Amino acid sequence: GGRAPRGSWSPDSSGSPSLREPRYRVVLLGDPGVGKTSLVNLFAGVQERDLLDQHGGAAYERRLTVDGEETTLVVLDTWEPEQQGEKSQRCSHCLQVGNAYIIVYSVTDRDSFESASELRIQLRRARQAEDIPIILVGNKTDLVRCREVSEEEGQACAAVFDCKFIETSAALQHNVAELFEGVVRQIRLRQGGKKS
Ligand code: GDP
């Protein structure tokens, strides 16, 4: 059956008032500069609830109500390719721990779009047997004149890779709430289908 690793990110938060409430880990992947931190900051709002995960990445926690049900999302913003040495290790770790993944590229940067496909392939390899929700995100749609990747290309890529797709603008706060609500819905769909 599905064995979602639980709790490794926040060992024994026994002070938590609602242990029955679902708590999901979402990992943000993508090239530097595509807007991951901006998106997660918008989602998390004030950063007073920041956590530090055990590998030094930033984790943001927020409760949200989607379709009338409350959920806690822990969002991990961990990809730090500047540190070449640690990159592969940290990344293989983040490929293991997510209940869902958000792969972000910038619509103004074709290289980041190519990287998104590579990340999708790595993820599939790392979690072969599992059906994990993945959302492909084209960010920075406000930069209309710098666009290098069309919405149609993004959609086509998502179709090939069997992901959901959404375009966002962190700058205009466009589609950001929809993105994270969509993640929750995707996780619930999977869990409803085949819960052990
Ligand atoms: P990260 O490296 O993926 O975490 O990217 P950041 O969130 O640090 O963003 C990199 C740069 O892009 C910053 O200067 C952001 O202000 C800018 N940025 C992020 N999202 C958007 C967006 O939707 N529109 C525009 N115009 N700029 C953005």
Coordinates of C-alpha atoms and ligand atoms in Angstrom, one line a residue:
G1 CA 0.0 0.0 0.0
G2 CA 1.0 3.7 0.0
R3 CA 3.6 4.4 2.5
A4 CA 3.7 8.2 2.8
P5 CA 6.6 9.0 5.2
R6 CA 5.1 11.2 7.9
G7 CA 6.4 13.4 10.5
S8 CA 10.1 13.3 9.6
W9 CA 10.1 17.0 9.1
S10 CA 8.7 18.0 12.4
P11 CA 9.6 15.2 14.8
D12 CA 7.0 14.8 17.5
S13 CA 5.2 18.1 17.5
S14 CA 3.1 16.6 20.3
G15 CA 2.0 20.1 21.2
S16 CA -0.1 20.1 18.1
P17 CA -3.7 20.5 18.9
S18 CA -5.1 18.6 16.0
L19 CA -3.2 15.5 15.2
R20 CA -6.1 14.1 13.2
E21 CA -6.1 16.9 10.8
P22 CA -4.2 16.0 7.6
R23 CA -0.8 17.4 7.2
Y24 CA 0.9 17.3 3.8
R25 CA 4.4 18.1 2.7
V26 CA 4.8 19.9 -0.6
V27 CA 8.2 20.4 -2.1
L28 CA 9.0 23.3 -4.5
L29 CA 11.5 22.5 -7.2
G30 CA 12.9 24.6 -10.0
D31 CA 15.8 26.6 -11.2
P32 CA 17.1 29.6 -9.1
G33 CA 15.3 32.8 -9.8
V34 CA 12.0 31.4 -11.2
G35 CA 10.1 32.6 -8.2
K36 CA 9.8 29.7 -5.8
T37 CA 10.5 31.8 -2.7
S38 CA 8.2 34.5 -3.8
L39 CA 5.3 32.0 -4.3
V40 CA 5.8 30.4 -1.0
N41 CA 6.1 33.7 0.8
L42 CA 2.7 34.7 -0.7
F43 CA 1.2 31.5 0.4
A44 CA 2.6 31.6 3.9
G45 CA 2.1 35.3 4.5
V46 CA 4.0 36.6 7.4
Q47 CA 7.1 34.4 7.9
E48 CA 6.6 34.0 11.7
R49 CA 5.9 30.3 11.3
D50 CA 9.1 29.5 9.5
L51 CA 10.7 26.3 10.4
L52 CA 14.1 25.0 9.5
D53 CA 14.2 21.6 8.1
Q54 CA 16.9 19.2 9.1
H55 CA 18.8 19.8 5.9
G56 CA 18.8 23.5 6.2
G57 CA 16.1 24.3 3.7
A58 CA 13.2 26.6 4.5
A59 CA 9.9 25.2 5.5
Y60 CA 6.7 27.2 5.7
E61 CA 3.6 25.9 7.4
R62 CA 0.1 27.0 6.9
R63 CA -3.4 25.8 7.6
L64 CA -5.9 26.3 4.8
T65 CA -9.5 25.3 4.2
V66 CA -10.2 23.8 0.8
D67 CA -13.7 22.6 -0.1
G68 CA -14.7 23.0 3.5
E69 CA -12.0 20.8 5.0
E70 CA -9.0 22.0 6.9
T71 CA -5.5 20.9 6.0
T72 CA -2.0 21.8 7.1
L73 CA 0.4 22.3 4.3
V74 CA 4.2 22.3 5.0
V75 CA 5.9 23.8 2.0
L76 CA 9.6 23.1 1.5
D77 CA 11.7 25.5 -0.5
T78 CA 14.9 23.6 -0.7
W79 CA 16.6 23.6 -4.1
E80 CA 19.9 25.5 -3.7
P81 CA 22.0 24.7 -6.8
E82 CA 24.7 27.2 -5.9
Q83 CA 26.2 24.7 -3.5
Q84 CA 27.2 22.2 -6.0
G85 CA 28.6 19.7 -3.5
E86 CA 25.4 19.5 -1.4
K87 CA 23.1 19.8 -4.3
S88 CA 22.7 16.2 -5.3
Q89 CA 22.4 15.0 -1.8
R90 CA 19.9 17.6 -0.7
C91 CA 17.9 17.1 -3.8
S92 CA 17.7 13.4 -3.6
H93 CA 16.4 14.0 -0.1
C94 CA 13.7 16.4 -1.2
L95 CA 12.7 14.0 -4.0
Q96 CA 11.9 11.4 -1.3
V97 CA 9.9 13.4 1.3
G98 CA 7.1 15.2 -0.6
N99 CA 3.5 14.2 -0.6
A100 CA 3.2 16.5 -3.6
Y101 CA 5.6 18.5 -5.8
I102 CA 5.4 21.9 -7.4
I103 CA 7.8 22.3 -10.3
V104 CA 8.3 25.9 -11.2
Y105 CA 9.7 27.5 -14.2
S106 CA 9.7 31.1 -15.4
V107 CA 7.8 31.8 -18.6
T108 CA 10.5 34.3 -19.4
D109 CA 13.3 31.7 -19.2
R110 CA 13.3 28.8 -21.6
D111 CA 16.2 27.1 -19.8
S112 CA 14.1 26.9 -16.6
F113 CA 11.4 25.2 -18.7
E114 CA 13.9 22.6 -19.8
S115 CA 15.0 22.1 -16.2
A116 CA 11.4 21.6 -15.2
S117 CA 11.2 18.6 -17.6
E118 CA 14.4 17.2 -16.2
L119 CA 13.1 17.5 -12.7
R120 CA 10.0 15.7 -13.6
I121 CA 12.0 12.8 -15.0
Q122 CA 14.2 12.7 -11.9
L123 CA 11.1 12.7 -9.7
R124 CA 9.5 9.9 -11.6
R125 CA 12.7 7.9 -11.3
A126 CA 13.0 8.5 -7.5
R127 CA 9.4 7.6 -6.8
Q128 CA 8.7 5.1 -9.5
A129 CA 5.9 3.1 -7.9
E130 CA 4.1 6.0 -6.4
D131 CA 1.4 8.2 -7.9
I132 CA 2.4 11.5 -6.5
P133 CA 0.7 14.7 -7.5
I134 CA 2.9 17.1 -9.5
I135 CA 1.9 20.6 -10.5
L136 CA 3.9 22.3 -13.3
V137 CA 3.9 26.0 -12.7
G138 CA 4.8 28.7 -15.3
N139 CA 5.5 31.8 -13.2
K140 CA 6.1 35.5 -14.0
T141 CA 3.2 35.8 -16.5
D142 CA 3.1 39.5 -15.7
L143 CA 6.3 40.0 -17.8
V144 CA 4.4 39.7 -21.0
R145 CA 7.0 41.1 -23.3
C146 CA 9.8 38.9 -22.0
R147 CA 7.8 35.7 -22.4
E148 CA 9.8 32.8 -24.0
V149 CA 7.5 29.9 -23.2
S150 CA 3.8 30.0 -24.3
E151 CA 1.0 28.8 -22.2
E152 CA 0.3 26.1 -24.8
E153 CA 3.8 24.7 -24.5
G154 CA 3.4 24.6 -20.8
Q155 CA 0.1 22.7 -21.1
A156 CA 1.6 20.3 -23.7
C157 CA 4.5 19.6 -21.4
A158 CA 2.2 18.9 -18.5
A159 CA 0.1 16.6 -20.6
V160 CA 3.2 14.6 -21.7
F161 CA 4.5 14.3 -18.1
D162 CA 1.1 13.6 -16.6
C163 CA 1.1 16.7 -14.3
K164 CA -1.4 19.5 -13.6
F165 CA -0.5 22.9 -15.0
I166 CA -1.1 26.4 -13.9
E167 CA 0.4 29.8 -14.8
T168 CA 1.0 32.3 -12.0
S169 CA 2.4 35.7 -11.3
A170 CA 3.8 36.1 -7.9
A171 CA 4.3 39.8 -8.6
L172 CA 0.6 40.3 -9.3
Q173 CA -0.5 37.6 -6.8
H174 CA -2.3 35.9 -9.7
N175 CA -3.3 32.2 -9.3
V176 CA -1.2 31.7 -6.2
A177 CA -4.0 30.7 -3.9
E178 CA -5.4 28.5 -6.7
L179 CA -2.1 26.8 -7.0
F180 CA -1.9 25.7 -3.4
E181 CA -5.6 24.8 -3.2
G182 CA -5.1 22.7 -6.3
V183 CA -2.2 20.9 -4.6
V184 CA -4.5 20.0 -1.7
R185 CA -7.2 18.7 -4.1
Q186 CA -4.7 16.6 -6.0
I187 CA -3.4 15.0 -2.8
R188 CA -7.0 14.3 -1.6
L189 CA -7.9 12.7 -4.9
R190 CA -5.1 10.3 -4.7
Q191 CA -5.8 9.4 -1.1
G192 CA -9.5 8.9 -1.6
G193 CA -8.8 6.5 -4.5
K194 CA -6.5 4.0 -2.8
K195 CA -6.2 4.4 0.9
S196 CA -4.8 1.3 2.5
Ligands
GDP1 P1 13.7 31.5 -6.4 O1 15.2 31.5 -6.6 O2 13.1 30.5 -7.3 O3 13.2 31.3 -5.0 O4 13.1 32.9 -6.9 P2 12.7 34.2 -6.1 O5 11.4 34.0 -5.5 O6 13.8 34.5 -5.2 O7 12.5 35.2 -7.3 C1 13.6 35.6 -8.1 C2 13.4 37.0 -8.6 O8 12.2 37.0 -9.5 C3 13.1 38.0 -7.5 O9 13.6 39.2 -7.9 C4 11.5 38.1 -7.6 O10 11.1 39.4 -7.1 C5 11.3 37.9 -9.0 N1 9.9 37.3 -9.2 C6 9.4 36.2 -8.7 N2 8.2 36.0 -9.1 C7 7.9 36.9 -10.0 C8 6.8 37.2 -10.9 O11 5.7 36.6 -10.9 N3 6.9 38.3 -11.7 C9 8.0 39.1 -11.7 N4 8.0 40.2 -12.5 N5 9.0 38.9 -10.9 C10 9.0 37.8 -10.1

